[in-house]
Amino acid sequence: MEVFWKAIAEGTRLLAHGDPYTYGIIALSLRVSGISLLIASAIGIPAGYLIGSRRFRGRSLVTAVVNTGMGLPPVVVGLVVYMLVSRSGPLSQAWTSWLGGIMPRILYTVPAMILAQVIISLPLVVGVTLAAVGSVPMDLRLQARSLGASGWHEAALTIKEARRGVMAAVAAGFGGIISEVGAVSMVGGNIEGSTRVMTTAIVLETNKGNFGKALALGFILIGIAFLIMNGMTWLQQSGGRYER
Amino acid sequence: MSDSPPRPSGMPVISAKGIIVRYHRRTVLDVPDFDLRDGETHAVLGPSGSGKSTLMRVVGLLERPTEGSVSLDGVAVDVGDRRARLSMAAVFQNPYLFKGTVEQNVAYGLALRRVPADERDDCVARALDRVGLAGTQRESALRLSGGEAQRVALARALVLEPRILLLDEPLSYLDPLIKRRLVGDFSEILAAEGVTALYVTHDQDEAMVVADRVSIMREGRIVRSGDVDEVMGVPTSEWVADFIGMDGSLCGRITTAKEGIAEIAIEGLLVYACTDLQPGADVLVGIRPEDVTLFRTADGIPASSARNQLHMRVDTIEHMGSTERVSLVTNGLRLAASVSRASARELGLERGVEVIALFKATAVRVAPAHGVPAGV
């Protein structure tokens, strides 16, 4: 038990003393996961709306693919992204020829980490959004249309009606990436000052036998996740007085 | 919010021609011709699954028919024609209020029409006042009672001052007390606003209160259409008669006519009716159950202004809540009478009892037999 108290004390000390190393990896973690989540939400919420609100051939198949994607192992995503962006990767040749011979050098950089995290979080955002949108009665959209709503108005109203579910989708996406280590370590390389984030730092400290520091970083990560999720929950619940 | 010029009353505002709707190859709607005239309330009446809501969605440009066309003021319009849709507003069976305040709900359509916020507030206040919910702007829309929610839904549509108001069974979820109160309110509001309305319902009493014209639907087709008194008074088929609560359709021929009173021969009996139709005309005759008074033959009949007195026999008695629906028969002619439970008990009505059915000539609805389509 003592090791936990020591870890909490160490974590508090690192934060209180403004340890540049700790703050650096916290900032990078938030930057990578934040940008990834923004991209995944910008693509995933509209995609979830379209899949959840429209009836089209192959909808069940698309839904099944999305649901499967929700369980994608981050390490597999990391592997695929590695194969795509590595110069020696088996998928990079096709990719390079498609881009007209230009090979973006993004392996072991933040963009590669963001790409991997977008791939991990996108199915989570799409899957939960489409379930939330699907629970809004079709006739409610018909009601909006009957009052003069255009397709955009209808989409905005549906997402507003499914707001709690959509916020849960964003939270699920965030939860899926802030804590993952497999993909960011494979495509980021855990380079200090460049691509090291909270999770890869914890793995490194553990490998070095610094369990106390690893645990301290773990507590800081949990604390940050708690604060962000709490904010999201507040947003999700706000306006509840206008609901049943 | 419509900026269309005023139209002469009675002209078709919306016309639907050759409408067919199929779901998975099954035809659910087949209406060759339907129109909604300026300023009228047109009720579409029919049992569940008869296609009346589908017809409303097609006419209201909320659903594209498999075949056929809809025109607004003579111009072909489609589901994608938002300008045409902006001249309409709908109230559905379920009020479908959006999350938010009453004010946000009522102002929804105004915001879509880019009405300035201060003007919106005034419009919302007036609309809520009109439906008896003044001062409820800040309340949560989803915490209202069923009746209040339906009033908000009506306010949300009326505030737009639509040229065409579509009402799809707006009262069917409500309990009888609120329903009775609201149906009167709806009727008053529709008359006062002078709005053209399509009112879909399965309740004939509701249709009779609110409508100027009625169309009766069965299995996706309109089987009877016309003025509300004529349609609800003169059934053209056994099915229509049964649906509107009458005992079969009566066919007869006018034998004589004098001073506006015609003598109609039906199944060897003579019935008197007020009509301008001439002798020799084949007619359909309807007598509503609530217009028939019963006497026991042994009691003798007091002097009465009712011209029709038919000796009949009670065939069946059906309990209808506070009233009894007594089915009468004589010489193959069938007639229904509606009497209170107390009266039925006092008269000792039961199967086989002989009675005299009394009804006024003015209570007999007559229509030319060739002027109405054969019912399905």
Coordinates of C-alpha atoms in Angstrom, one line a residue:
Chain A
M1 CA 0.0 0.0 0.0
E2 CA 2.9 2.3 0.8
V3 CA 4.0 2.3 -2.8
F4 CA 0.7 3.8 -3.8
W5 CA 1.0 6.6 -1.2
K6 CA 4.5 7.3 -2.3
A7 CA 3.4 7.3 -6.0
I8 CA 0.6 9.8 -5.2
A9 CA 3.1 12.0 -3.3
E10 CA 5.6 11.8 -6.2
G11 CA 2.9 12.7 -8.7
T12 CA 1.9 15.7 -6.6
R13 CA 5.5 16.8 -6.3
L14 CA 6.1 16.5 -10.0
L15 CA 3.0 18.7 -10.7
A16 CA 3.7 21.1 -7.8
H17 CA 7.3 21.8 -8.8
G18 CA 6.4 22.3 -12.4
D19 CA 8.6 19.5 -13.6
P20 CA 9.2 20.4 -17.3
Y21 CA 9.5 16.7 -18.3
T22 CA 6.2 15.8 -16.8
Y23 CA 4.4 18.9 -18.1
G24 CA 5.9 18.3 -21.5
I25 CA 4.5 14.8 -21.8
I26 CA 1.1 15.9 -20.4
A27 CA 0.9 18.7 -23.0
L28 CA 1.8 16.3 -25.8
S29 CA -0.6 13.7 -24.7
L30 CA -3.4 16.2 -24.6
R31 CA -2.4 17.7 -27.9
V32 CA -2.2 14.4 -29.7
S33 CA -5.4 13.0 -28.2
G34 CA -7.2 16.3 -28.4
I35 CA -6.5 16.9 -32.1
S36 CA -7.2 13.2 -32.9
L37 CA -10.6 13.5 -31.1
L38 CA -11.4 16.7 -32.9
I39 CA -10.8 15.1 -36.3
A40 CA -12.6 11.9 -35.3
S41 CA -15.6 13.9 -34.0
A42 CA -15.7 16.1 -37.1
I43 CA -15.8 13.0 -39.3
G44 CA -17.5 10.6 -37.0
I45 CA -20.6 12.6 -35.8
P46 CA -21.8 13.5 -39.3
A47 CA -21.0 9.9 -40.4
G48 CA -22.9 8.5 -37.4
Y49 CA -25.8 10.8 -38.2
L50 CA -26.0 9.7 -41.8
I51 CA -25.7 6.0 -41.0
G52 CA -28.1 6.2 -38.0
S53 CA -30.7 8.3 -39.8
R54 CA -30.8 7.0 -43.3
R55 CA -32.2 3.8 -44.7
F56 CA -29.9 2.4 -47.5
R57 CA -28.8 -0.8 -49.0
G58 CA -25.9 -2.3 -47.0
R59 CA -26.6 -0.3 -43.8
S60 CA -26.5 -3.4 -41.7
L61 CA -23.1 -4.3 -43.1
V62 CA -21.7 -0.8 -42.6
T63 CA -23.0 -0.9 -39.0
A64 CA -21.4 -4.2 -38.4
V65 CA -18.1 -2.9 -39.8
V66 CA -18.3 0.2 -37.5
N67 CA -19.1 -2.0 -34.5
T68 CA -16.2 -4.3 -35.3
G69 CA -14.0 -1.2 -35.6
M70 CA -15.0 -0.2 -32.0
G71 CA -13.0 -3.1 -30.8
L72 CA -9.9 -2.5 -33.0
P73 CA -6.7 -3.4 -30.9
P74 CA -4.6 -0.2 -30.9
V75 CA -1.4 -2.3 -31.5
V76 CA -2.9 -3.6 -34.8
V77 CA -3.8 0.0 -35.8
G78 CA -0.2 1.0 -34.9
L79 CA 1.1 -1.9 -37.1
V80 CA -1.1 -0.9 -40.1
V81 CA -0.2 2.8 -39.8
Y82 CA 3.5 1.8 -39.4
M83 CA 3.3 -0.2 -42.6
L84 CA 1.6 2.7 -44.3
V85 CA 4.1 5.5 -43.3
S86 CA 7.4 3.6 -43.0
R87 CA 9.6 3.9 -46.1
S88 CA 10.3 0.2 -45.9
G89 CA 6.7 -0.7 -45.0
P90 CA 5.0 -3.1 -47.4
L91 CA 2.0 -0.8 -47.9
S92 CA 4.1 2.4 -48.4
Q93 CA 4.9 1.7 -52.1
A94 CA 1.3 1.7 -53.1
W95 CA 0.7 4.7 -51.0
T96 CA 3.7 6.5 -52.4
S97 CA 2.8 5.8 -56.1
W98 CA -0.8 7.0 -55.3
L99 CA 0.7 10.3 -54.1
G100 CA 2.8 10.6 -57.2
G101 CA 6.2 9.5 -55.7
I102 CA 5.9 11.8 -52.7
M103 CA 6.4 9.9 -49.4
P104 CA 5.5 12.0 -46.4
R105 CA 8.0 11.4 -43.7
I106 CA 5.8 11.2 -40.7
L107 CA 7.0 8.0 -39.0
Y108 CA 8.0 8.8 -35.4
T109 CA 6.3 12.1 -35.5
V110 CA 3.2 13.6 -33.9
P111 CA 1.1 13.4 -37.2
A112 CA 1.7 9.6 -37.4
M113 CA 0.5 9.4 -33.8
I114 CA -2.6 11.5 -34.6
L115 CA -3.3 9.4 -37.6
A116 CA -3.3 6.2 -35.5
Q117 CA -5.4 7.7 -32.8
V118 CA -8.0 9.0 -35.3
I119 CA -8.3 5.5 -36.7
I120 CA -8.8 4.1 -33.2
S121 CA -11.3 6.7 -32.0
L122 CA -13.3 7.1 -35.3
P123 CA -15.3 3.8 -35.1
L124 CA -16.1 4.6 -31.4
V125 CA -17.4 8.0 -32.2
V126 CA -19.4 6.8 -35.3
G127 CA -20.7 3.7 -33.5
V128 CA -22.0 5.4 -30.4
T129 CA -23.4 8.4 -32.5
L130 CA -25.3 6.2 -34.9
A131 CA -26.9 4.3 -32.0
A132 CA -27.8 7.6 -30.3
V133 CA -29.2 9.1 -33.5
G134 CA -31.1 5.9 -34.2
S135 CA -32.9 6.2 -30.9
V136 CA -34.4 9.6 -32.0
P137 CA -37.8 8.8 -33.5
M138 CA -38.0 9.1 -37.2
D139 CA -41.3 11.0 -36.8
L140 CA -39.5 13.7 -34.8
R141 CA -37.5 14.5 -37.9
L142 CA -40.7 14.4 -40.0
Q143 CA -42.2 16.9 -37.5
A144 CA -39.2 19.2 -38.0
R145 CA -39.5 18.8 -41.8
S146 CA -43.2 19.6 -41.6
L147 CA -42.3 22.9 -39.9
G148 CA -40.0 23.9 -42.7
A149 CA -36.7 22.3 -41.7
S150 CA -34.1 21.7 -44.4
G151 CA -31.8 18.6 -44.4
W152 CA -29.2 20.6 -42.4
H153 CA -31.8 21.8 -39.9
E154 CA -33.1 18.3 -39.5
A155 CA -29.5 17.0 -38.8
A156 CA -28.8 19.8 -36.3
L157 CA -32.1 19.1 -34.5
T158 CA -31.5 15.3 -34.4
I159 CA -28.0 15.7 -33.0
K160 CA -29.3 18.1 -30.4
E161 CA -32.0 15.6 -29.5
A162 CA -29.4 12.9 -29.3
R163 CA -27.0 15.2 -27.5
R164 CA -26.4 12.9 -24.5
G165 CA -25.6 10.0 -26.8
V166 CA -23.4 12.1 -29.0
M167 CA -21.4 13.4 -26.0
A168 CA -21.1 9.7 -24.9
A169 CA -19.6 9.0 -28.3
V170 CA -17.0 11.8 -27.9
A171 CA -16.2 10.6 -24.4
A172 CA -15.9 7.0 -25.7
G173 CA -13.5 8.2 -28.4
F174 CA -11.4 10.1 -25.9
G175 CA -11.3 7.2 -23.5
G176 CA -10.2 5.0 -26.3
I177 CA -7.1 7.1 -27.1
I178 CA -5.9 8.9 -24.0
S179 CA -5.1 5.6 -22.4
E180 CA -3.8 3.6 -25.4
V181 CA -0.1 2.8 -25.7
G182 CA 0.2 0.2 -28.5
A183 CA -0.3 2.5 -31.5
V184 CA 1.5 5.6 -30.2
S185 CA 4.6 3.7 -29.2
M186 CA 4.8 1.9 -32.6
V187 CA 4.4 4.9 -34.8
G188 CA 5.7 7.6 -32.4
G189 CA 8.7 5.8 -31.2
N190 CA 8.6 7.3 -27.7
I191 CA 11.2 9.9 -28.5
E192 CA 11.8 12.2 -25.5
G193 CA 10.8 15.7 -26.2
S194 CA 9.3 14.8 -29.5
T195 CA 6.8 11.9 -29.3
R196 CA 6.8 10.7 -25.7
V197 CA 3.4 10.8 -24.2
M198 CA 2.0 9.8 -20.8
T199 CA 1.3 6.2 -21.6
T200 CA 4.7 5.5 -23.4
A201 CA 6.5 7.3 -20.5
I202 CA 4.8 4.9 -18.0
V203 CA 5.9 1.9 -20.1
L204 CA 9.4 3.2 -20.2
E205 CA 9.6 3.9 -16.5
T206 CA 8.2 0.4 -15.8
N207 CA 10.8 -1.2 -18.0
K208 CA 13.5 0.7 -16.2
G209 CA 12.2 -0.6 -12.9
N210 CA 11.0 2.9 -11.7
F211 CA 7.7 1.6 -10.5
G212 CA 7.1 4.6 -8.2
K213 CA 7.5 7.1 -11.1
A214 CA 5.5 5.0 -13.4
L215 CA 2.7 4.8 -10.9
A216 CA 2.9 8.5 -10.3
L217 CA 2.5 9.2 -14.0
G218 CA -0.3 6.7 -14.0
F219 CA -2.1 8.6 -11.3
I220 CA -1.6 11.9 -13.1
L221 CA -3.1 10.3 -16.3
I222 CA -6.1 9.0 -14.4
G223 CA -6.5 12.4 -12.8
I224 CA -6.4 14.2 -16.1
A225 CA -8.9 11.7 -17.7
F226 CA -11.2 12.1 -14.7
L227 CA -11.2 15.9 -15.0
I228 CA -11.9 15.8 -18.8
M229 CA -14.5 13.1 -18.5
N230 CA -16.1 15.1 -15.7
G231 CA -16.3 18.1 -18.0
M232 CA -17.8 16.1 -20.7
T233 CA -20.4 14.6 -18.3
W234 CA -21.3 18.1 -17.1
L235 CA -21.8 19.1 -20.8
Q236 CA -23.8 16.0 -21.3
Q237 CA -26.1 16.5 -18.3
S238 CA -26.5 20.3 -18.7
G239 CA -29.9 21.2 -20.0
G240 CA -31.4 18.2 -18.2
R241 CA -34.0 20.4 -16.6
Y242 CA -35.7 20.6 -20.0
E243 CA -35.9 16.8 -20.2
R244 CA -38.2 14.3 -18.6
Chain B
M1 CA -45.8 33.6 -42.5
S2 CA -47.1 32.9 -46.0
D3 CA -46.8 35.9 -48.3
S4 CA -49.1 34.5 -51.0
P5 CA -51.8 36.8 -52.3
P6 CA -55.3 36.2 -50.9
R7 CA -57.2 33.6 -52.9
P8 CA -60.9 33.2 -53.8
S9 CA -62.4 30.9 -51.3
G10 CA -63.2 27.3 -52.5
M11 CA -60.4 27.1 -55.1
P12 CA -58.2 24.1 -54.8
V13 CA -55.0 25.0 -53.0
I14 CA -53.5 21.6 -53.2
S15 CA -54.3 18.9 -55.8
A16 CA -53.0 15.4 -55.9
K17 CA -53.5 13.4 -59.1
G18 CA -52.9 9.7 -59.7
I19 CA -51.3 9.1 -56.3
I20 CA -50.0 5.6 -55.7
V21 CA -47.7 4.7 -52.8
R22 CA -46.2 1.2 -52.7
Y23 CA -44.1 -0.2 -49.9
H24 CA -42.2 -3.4 -50.8
R25 CA -44.5 -3.8 -53.9
R26 CA -47.6 -3.6 -51.7
T27 CA -49.9 -0.7 -52.7
V28 CA -50.8 1.2 -49.5
L29 CA -52.3 4.2 -51.3
D30 CA -54.2 4.6 -54.5
V31 CA -55.9 7.9 -54.8
P32 CA -56.6 9.1 -58.4
D33 CA -57.8 12.6 -57.4
F34 CA -57.8 14.6 -54.2
D35 CA -57.9 18.3 -53.5
L36 CA -57.9 20.6 -50.6
R37 CA -59.9 23.8 -51.1
D38 CA -59.0 27.2 -49.9
G39 CA -60.3 27.9 -46.4
E40 CA -61.9 24.5 -45.8
T41 CA -61.2 21.9 -43.2
H42 CA -61.1 18.6 -45.0
A43 CA -61.3 15.5 -42.8
V44 CA -59.9 12.2 -44.0
L45 CA -61.6 9.5 -42.0
G46 CA -60.8 5.8 -42.0
P47 CA -59.9 2.9 -39.8
S48 CA -56.2 2.2 -38.8
G49 CA -54.1 1.2 -41.8
S50 CA -56.5 2.7 -44.4
G51 CA -53.8 5.0 -45.8
K52 CA -55.0 8.3 -44.4
S53 CA -51.8 9.3 -42.8
T54 CA -49.8 8.3 -45.9
L55 CA -52.2 10.5 -48.0
M56 CA -51.5 13.4 -45.6
R57 CA -47.7 12.9 -45.8
V58 CA -47.9 12.9 -49.6
V59 CA -50.1 16.0 -49.8
G60 CA -48.0 17.7 -47.2
L61 CA -44.8 17.0 -49.3
L62 CA -43.4 14.9 -46.5
E63 CA -43.3 11.7 -48.5
R64 CA -42.7 11.2 -52.2
P65 CA -45.4 9.0 -53.9
T66 CA -44.4 6.0 -56.0
E67 CA -46.5 7.5 -58.8
G68 CA -48.6 10.7 -59.3
S69 CA -48.1 14.3 -58.7
V70 CA -49.0 17.0 -56.2
S71 CA -49.6 20.6 -57.2
L72 CA -49.8 23.8 -55.1
D73 CA -51.8 26.6 -56.7
G74 CA -51.7 24.6 -59.9
V75 CA -47.9 24.4 -59.9
A76 CA -46.3 20.9 -59.6
V77 CA -44.4 20.6 -56.3
D78 CA -42.2 17.9 -54.8
V79 CA -40.8 16.8 -51.4
G80 CA -37.6 18.7 -52.2
D81 CA -39.5 22.0 -52.8
R82 CA -38.8 23.7 -49.5
R83 CA -40.6 26.9 -50.5
A84 CA -43.8 24.9 -50.9
R85 CA -43.2 23.2 -47.6
L86 CA -42.7 26.5 -45.9
S87 CA -46.4 27.3 -46.6
M88 CA -47.5 24.3 -44.6
A89 CA -47.2 23.1 -41.0
A90 CA -48.2 19.8 -39.4
V91 CA -49.4 18.5 -36.0
F92 CA -49.1 14.8 -35.5
Q93 CA -50.7 12.2 -33.3
N94 CA -47.7 12.4 -30.9
P95 CA -46.9 16.1 -30.3
Y96 CA -43.2 15.4 -30.8
L97 CA -42.0 18.4 -28.8
F98 CA -38.3 19.0 -29.0
K99 CA -36.0 19.2 -25.9
G100 CA -36.1 22.7 -24.6
T101 CA -38.6 25.2 -23.4
V102 CA -42.2 25.7 -24.7
E103 CA -40.9 29.0 -26.2
Q104 CA -38.1 27.3 -28.1
N105 CA -40.6 24.8 -29.5
V106 CA -43.1 27.3 -30.6
A107 CA -40.4 29.5 -32.1
Y108 CA -38.7 26.6 -34.0
G109 CA -40.5 27.2 -37.3
L110 CA -40.2 31.0 -37.0
A111 CA -36.4 30.7 -36.5
L112 CA -36.2 28.5 -39.6
R113 CA -38.0 31.4 -41.5
R114 CA -35.5 33.9 -40.1
V115 CA -38.1 35.9 -38.2
P116 CA -36.2 38.5 -36.0
A117 CA -36.0 37.4 -32.3
D118 CA -38.1 40.3 -30.9
E119 CA -40.9 39.7 -33.4
R120 CA -40.6 35.9 -32.6
D121 CA -41.3 36.6 -28.9
D122 CA -44.5 38.4 -29.7
C123 CA -45.7 35.8 -32.1
V124 CA -45.0 33.0 -29.6
A125 CA -46.8 34.8 -26.8
R126 CA -49.9 35.3 -29.1
A127 CA -49.9 31.7 -30.3
L128 CA -49.7 30.4 -26.7
D129 CA -52.5 32.7 -25.7
R130 CA -54.5 31.4 -28.6
V131 CA -54.2 27.8 -27.4
G132 CA -54.9 28.7 -23.8
L133 CA -51.3 28.4 -22.6
A134 CA -50.3 32.0 -22.0
G135 CA -47.3 32.5 -19.8
T136 CA -45.8 29.0 -20.2
Q137 CA -42.9 30.1 -22.4
R138 CA -40.2 29.2 -19.9
E139 CA -41.5 25.8 -18.9
S140 CA -39.9 22.6 -20.1
A141 CA -41.8 21.3 -23.1
L142 CA -41.2 17.7 -22.1
R143 CA -42.8 18.1 -18.7
L144 CA -46.2 19.2 -19.9
S145 CA -49.3 17.0 -19.7
G146 CA -50.6 15.3 -22.8
G147 CA -53.2 17.9 -23.5
E148 CA -50.8 20.8 -22.9
A149 CA -48.2 19.2 -25.1
Q150 CA -50.7 18.9 -27.9
R151 CA -51.7 22.5 -27.5
V152 CA -48.1 23.5 -27.8
A153 CA -47.8 21.4 -30.9
L154 CA -50.8 23.3 -32.3
A155 CA -49.3 26.6 -31.3
R156 CA -46.0 25.6 -32.9
A157 CA -47.9 25.1 -36.2
L158 CA -50.4 28.0 -35.9
V159 CA -47.6 30.6 -35.1
L160 CA -46.3 30.1 -38.6
E161 CA -49.7 31.3 -40.0
P162 CA -49.5 28.4 -42.6
R163 CA -51.7 28.4 -45.6
I164 CA -52.2 24.7 -45.1
L165 CA -52.4 23.1 -41.7
L166 CA -52.0 19.3 -41.6
L167 CA -53.4 17.5 -38.6
D168 CA -52.7 13.8 -38.3
E169 CA -54.9 12.3 -35.5
P170 CA -53.9 15.2 -33.2
L171 CA -56.2 14.1 -30.4
S172 CA -56.1 10.3 -30.5
Y173 CA -53.5 10.0 -27.6
L174 CA -55.6 12.1 -25.2
D175 CA -58.2 11.0 -22.7
P176 CA -61.9 11.5 -23.5
L177 CA -62.3 14.6 -21.3
I178 CA -59.4 16.5 -22.7
K179 CA -60.2 15.3 -26.2
R180 CA -63.8 16.7 -26.0
R181 CA -62.5 20.0 -24.8
L182 CA -59.7 20.2 -27.4
V183 CA -61.8 19.1 -30.4
G184 CA -64.1 22.1 -29.7
D185 CA -61.0 24.4 -29.3
F186 CA -59.5 23.0 -32.5
S187 CA -62.7 23.6 -34.4
E188 CA -62.9 27.2 -33.1
I189 CA -59.3 27.9 -33.8
L190 CA -59.4 26.5 -37.4
A191 CA -62.6 28.6 -38.1
A192 CA -61.1 31.7 -36.6
E193 CA -57.8 31.4 -38.4
G194 CA -59.5 30.7 -41.7
V195 CA -56.7 28.3 -42.4
T196 CA -57.0 25.5 -45.0
A197 CA -56.7 22.3 -43.0
L198 CA -56.4 18.6 -43.7
Y199 CA -57.6 16.7 -40.6
V200 CA -56.8 13.0 -40.5
T201 CA -58.8 11.0 -37.9
H202 CA -60.4 7.7 -37.3
D203 CA -63.0 9.4 -35.1
Q204 CA -66.2 10.4 -36.9
D205 CA -67.5 12.6 -34.1
E206 CA -64.2 14.6 -34.3
A207 CA -64.6 14.8 -38.1
M208 CA -68.1 16.0 -37.8
V209 CA -67.2 18.8 -35.4
V210 CA -64.2 20.2 -37.3
A211 CA -64.7 19.4 -41.0
D212 CA -66.5 21.1 -43.9
R213 CA -65.8 18.2 -46.2
V214 CA -65.0 14.5 -45.5
S215 CA -63.3 11.8 -47.4
I216 CA -63.6 8.2 -46.1
M217 CA -60.8 5.9 -46.8
R218 CA -60.6 2.1 -46.9
E219 CA -57.6 0.0 -47.8
G220 CA -55.7 2.9 -49.4
R221 CA -58.6 4.2 -51.4
I222 CA -61.1 7.0 -51.0
V223 CA -64.5 5.3 -50.9
R224 CA -66.7 8.3 -50.2
S225 CA -66.0 12.0 -50.4
G226 CA -68.1 15.2 -50.1
D227 CA -69.9 17.6 -47.8
V228 CA -69.7 16.5 -44.2
D229 CA -73.5 16.2 -43.7
E230 CA -74.0 14.3 -46.9
V231 CA -71.1 11.8 -46.3
M232 CA -71.9 11.3 -42.7
G233 CA -75.7 11.1 -43.4
V234 CA -76.0 9.0 -46.5
P235 CA -73.9 5.9 -46.7
T236 CA -73.2 4.6 -50.1
S237 CA -72.3 1.0 -49.1
E238 CA -72.7 -1.4 -46.3
W239 CA -69.1 -0.8 -45.3
V240 CA -69.4 2.9 -45.2
A241 CA -72.7 2.6 -43.3
D242 CA -71.0 0.3 -40.8
F243 CA -68.0 2.6 -40.4
I244 CA -70.1 5.7 -39.8
G245 CA -72.3 3.9 -37.3
M246 CA -75.5 3.4 -39.4
D247 CA -77.3 0.2 -40.2
G248 CA -76.7 -0.4 -43.8
S249 CA -77.3 1.8 -46.8
L250 CA -80.9 2.4 -48.0
C251 CA -81.8 2.7 -51.7
G252 CA -85.1 4.0 -52.8
R253 CA -87.0 5.9 -55.4
I254 CA -88.9 9.2 -55.0
T255 CA -92.5 8.5 -55.8
T256 CA -94.0 12.0 -55.2
A257 CA -92.7 15.4 -54.1
K258 CA -94.8 18.3 -52.8
E259 CA -93.8 21.5 -51.0
G260 CA -90.2 20.3 -50.5
I261 CA -91.3 17.0 -48.9
A262 CA -90.6 13.9 -51.0
E263 CA -92.1 10.5 -50.5
I264 CA -89.5 7.8 -51.0
A265 CA -90.4 4.1 -51.5
I266 CA -87.8 1.9 -49.8
E267 CA -88.4 -1.9 -49.6
G268 CA -92.2 -1.4 -49.9
L269 CA -92.2 1.2 -47.1
L270 CA -92.7 5.0 -47.5
V271 CA -90.3 7.4 -46.0
Y272 CA -90.7 11.2 -46.0
A273 CA -87.7 13.4 -46.6
C274 CA -86.9 17.1 -47.2
T275 CA -85.3 17.2 -50.7
D276 CA -85.4 19.1 -53.9
L277 CA -85.0 15.9 -56.0
Q278 CA -87.8 15.1 -58.3
P279 CA -90.1 12.0 -58.5
G280 CA -88.6 9.1 -60.3
A281 CA -85.1 9.8 -59.0
D282 CA -83.3 6.8 -57.5
V283 CA -81.8 7.9 -54.3
L284 CA -79.6 6.8 -51.4
V285 CA -81.1 7.5 -48.0
G286 CA -79.5 7.9 -44.6
I287 CA -81.0 8.3 -41.1
R288 CA -78.6 8.8 -38.3
P289 CA -79.2 6.7 -35.2
E290 CA -79.4 9.8 -32.9
D291 CA -82.3 11.2 -35.0
V292 CA -84.5 8.2 -34.3
T293 CA -86.9 8.1 -31.3
L294 CA -88.5 4.8 -30.2
F295 CA -91.9 4.1 -28.8
R296 CA -93.4 0.7 -27.6
T297 CA -96.4 -0.1 -29.8
A298 CA -98.6 -0.7 -26.7
D299 CA -97.9 2.8 -25.4
G300 CA -99.7 4.6 -28.2
I301 CA -98.0 7.5 -29.9
P302 CA -98.5 11.1 -28.9
A303 CA -99.2 13.7 -31.6
S304 CA -95.9 14.6 -33.2
S305 CA -94.5 16.7 -36.0
A306 CA -92.3 13.8 -37.0
R307 CA -93.6 12.6 -40.4
N308 CA -92.0 9.2 -40.4
Q309 CA -93.5 6.5 -38.1
L310 CA -92.3 2.9 -38.9
H311 CA -93.4 -0.2 -37.2
M312 CA -90.2 -2.2 -36.6
R313 CA -88.8 -5.0 -34.6
V314 CA -85.7 -4.9 -32.4
D315 CA -83.0 -7.1 -33.9
T316 CA -79.9 -6.5 -31.8
I317 CA -78.8 -4.2 -29.0
E318 CA -75.2 -3.1 -28.7
H319 CA -73.8 -1.5 -25.6
M320 CA -72.0 1.8 -26.6
G321 CA -70.9 3.1 -23.1
S322 CA -73.7 5.4 -21.9
T323 CA -76.0 4.6 -24.8
E324 CA -77.4 1.5 -26.5
R325 CA -77.3 1.1 -30.3
V326 CA -80.6 -0.6 -31.2
S327 CA -80.7 -2.3 -34.6
L328 CA -84.2 -2.4 -36.0
V329 CA -85.6 -4.3 -38.9
T330 CA -88.8 -4.5 -41.0
N331 CA -89.5 -5.8 -44.5
G332 CA -85.8 -6.1 -45.1
L333 CA -85.3 -2.4 -44.2
R334 CA -82.7 -1.9 -41.4
L335 CA -82.4 1.2 -39.3
A336 CA -80.4 2.0 -36.1
A337 CA -81.5 4.0 -33.1
S338 CA -79.4 5.4 -30.4
V339 CA -81.1 5.5 -27.0
S340 CA -79.8 6.0 -23.4
R341 CA -79.4 3.0 -21.2
A342 CA -82.1 4.2 -18.9
S343 CA -84.6 4.6 -21.8
A344 CA -83.8 1.2 -23.1
R345 CA -84.5 -0.3 -19.7
E346 CA -87.7 1.6 -19.3
L347 CA -88.9 0.6 -22.7
G348 CA -87.9 -3.0 -22.0
L349 CA -86.0 -3.2 -25.2
E350 CA -84.8 -6.7 -26.1
R351 CA -84.5 -8.8 -29.3
G352 CA -87.9 -9.3 -30.9
V353 CA -89.8 -6.4 -29.2
E354 CA -92.1 -4.5 -31.5
V355 CA -91.5 -0.7 -31.5
I356 CA -92.4 2.4 -33.6
A357 CA -89.4 4.3 -34.9
L358 CA -90.1 8.1 -35.2
F359 CA -88.0 10.5 -37.2
K360 CA -88.5 13.8 -38.9
A361 CA -88.4 14.3 -42.6
T362 CA -85.6 16.8 -42.0
A363 CA -83.5 14.1 -40.4
V364 CA -83.6 12.0 -43.5
R365 CA -80.5 12.6 -45.7
V366 CA -81.0 12.0 -49.4
A367 CA -78.5 11.9 -52.2
P368 CA -79.0 10.9 -55.8
A369 CA -77.9 7.3 -56.3
H370 CA -76.0 8.1 -59.5
G371 CA -74.2 11.1 -58.0
V372 CA -72.0 9.3 -55.5
P373 CA -69.4 6.7 -56.2
A374 CA -70.2 3.1 -55.3
G375 CA -68.6 2.3 -52.0
V376 CA -65.9 -0.4 -51.8

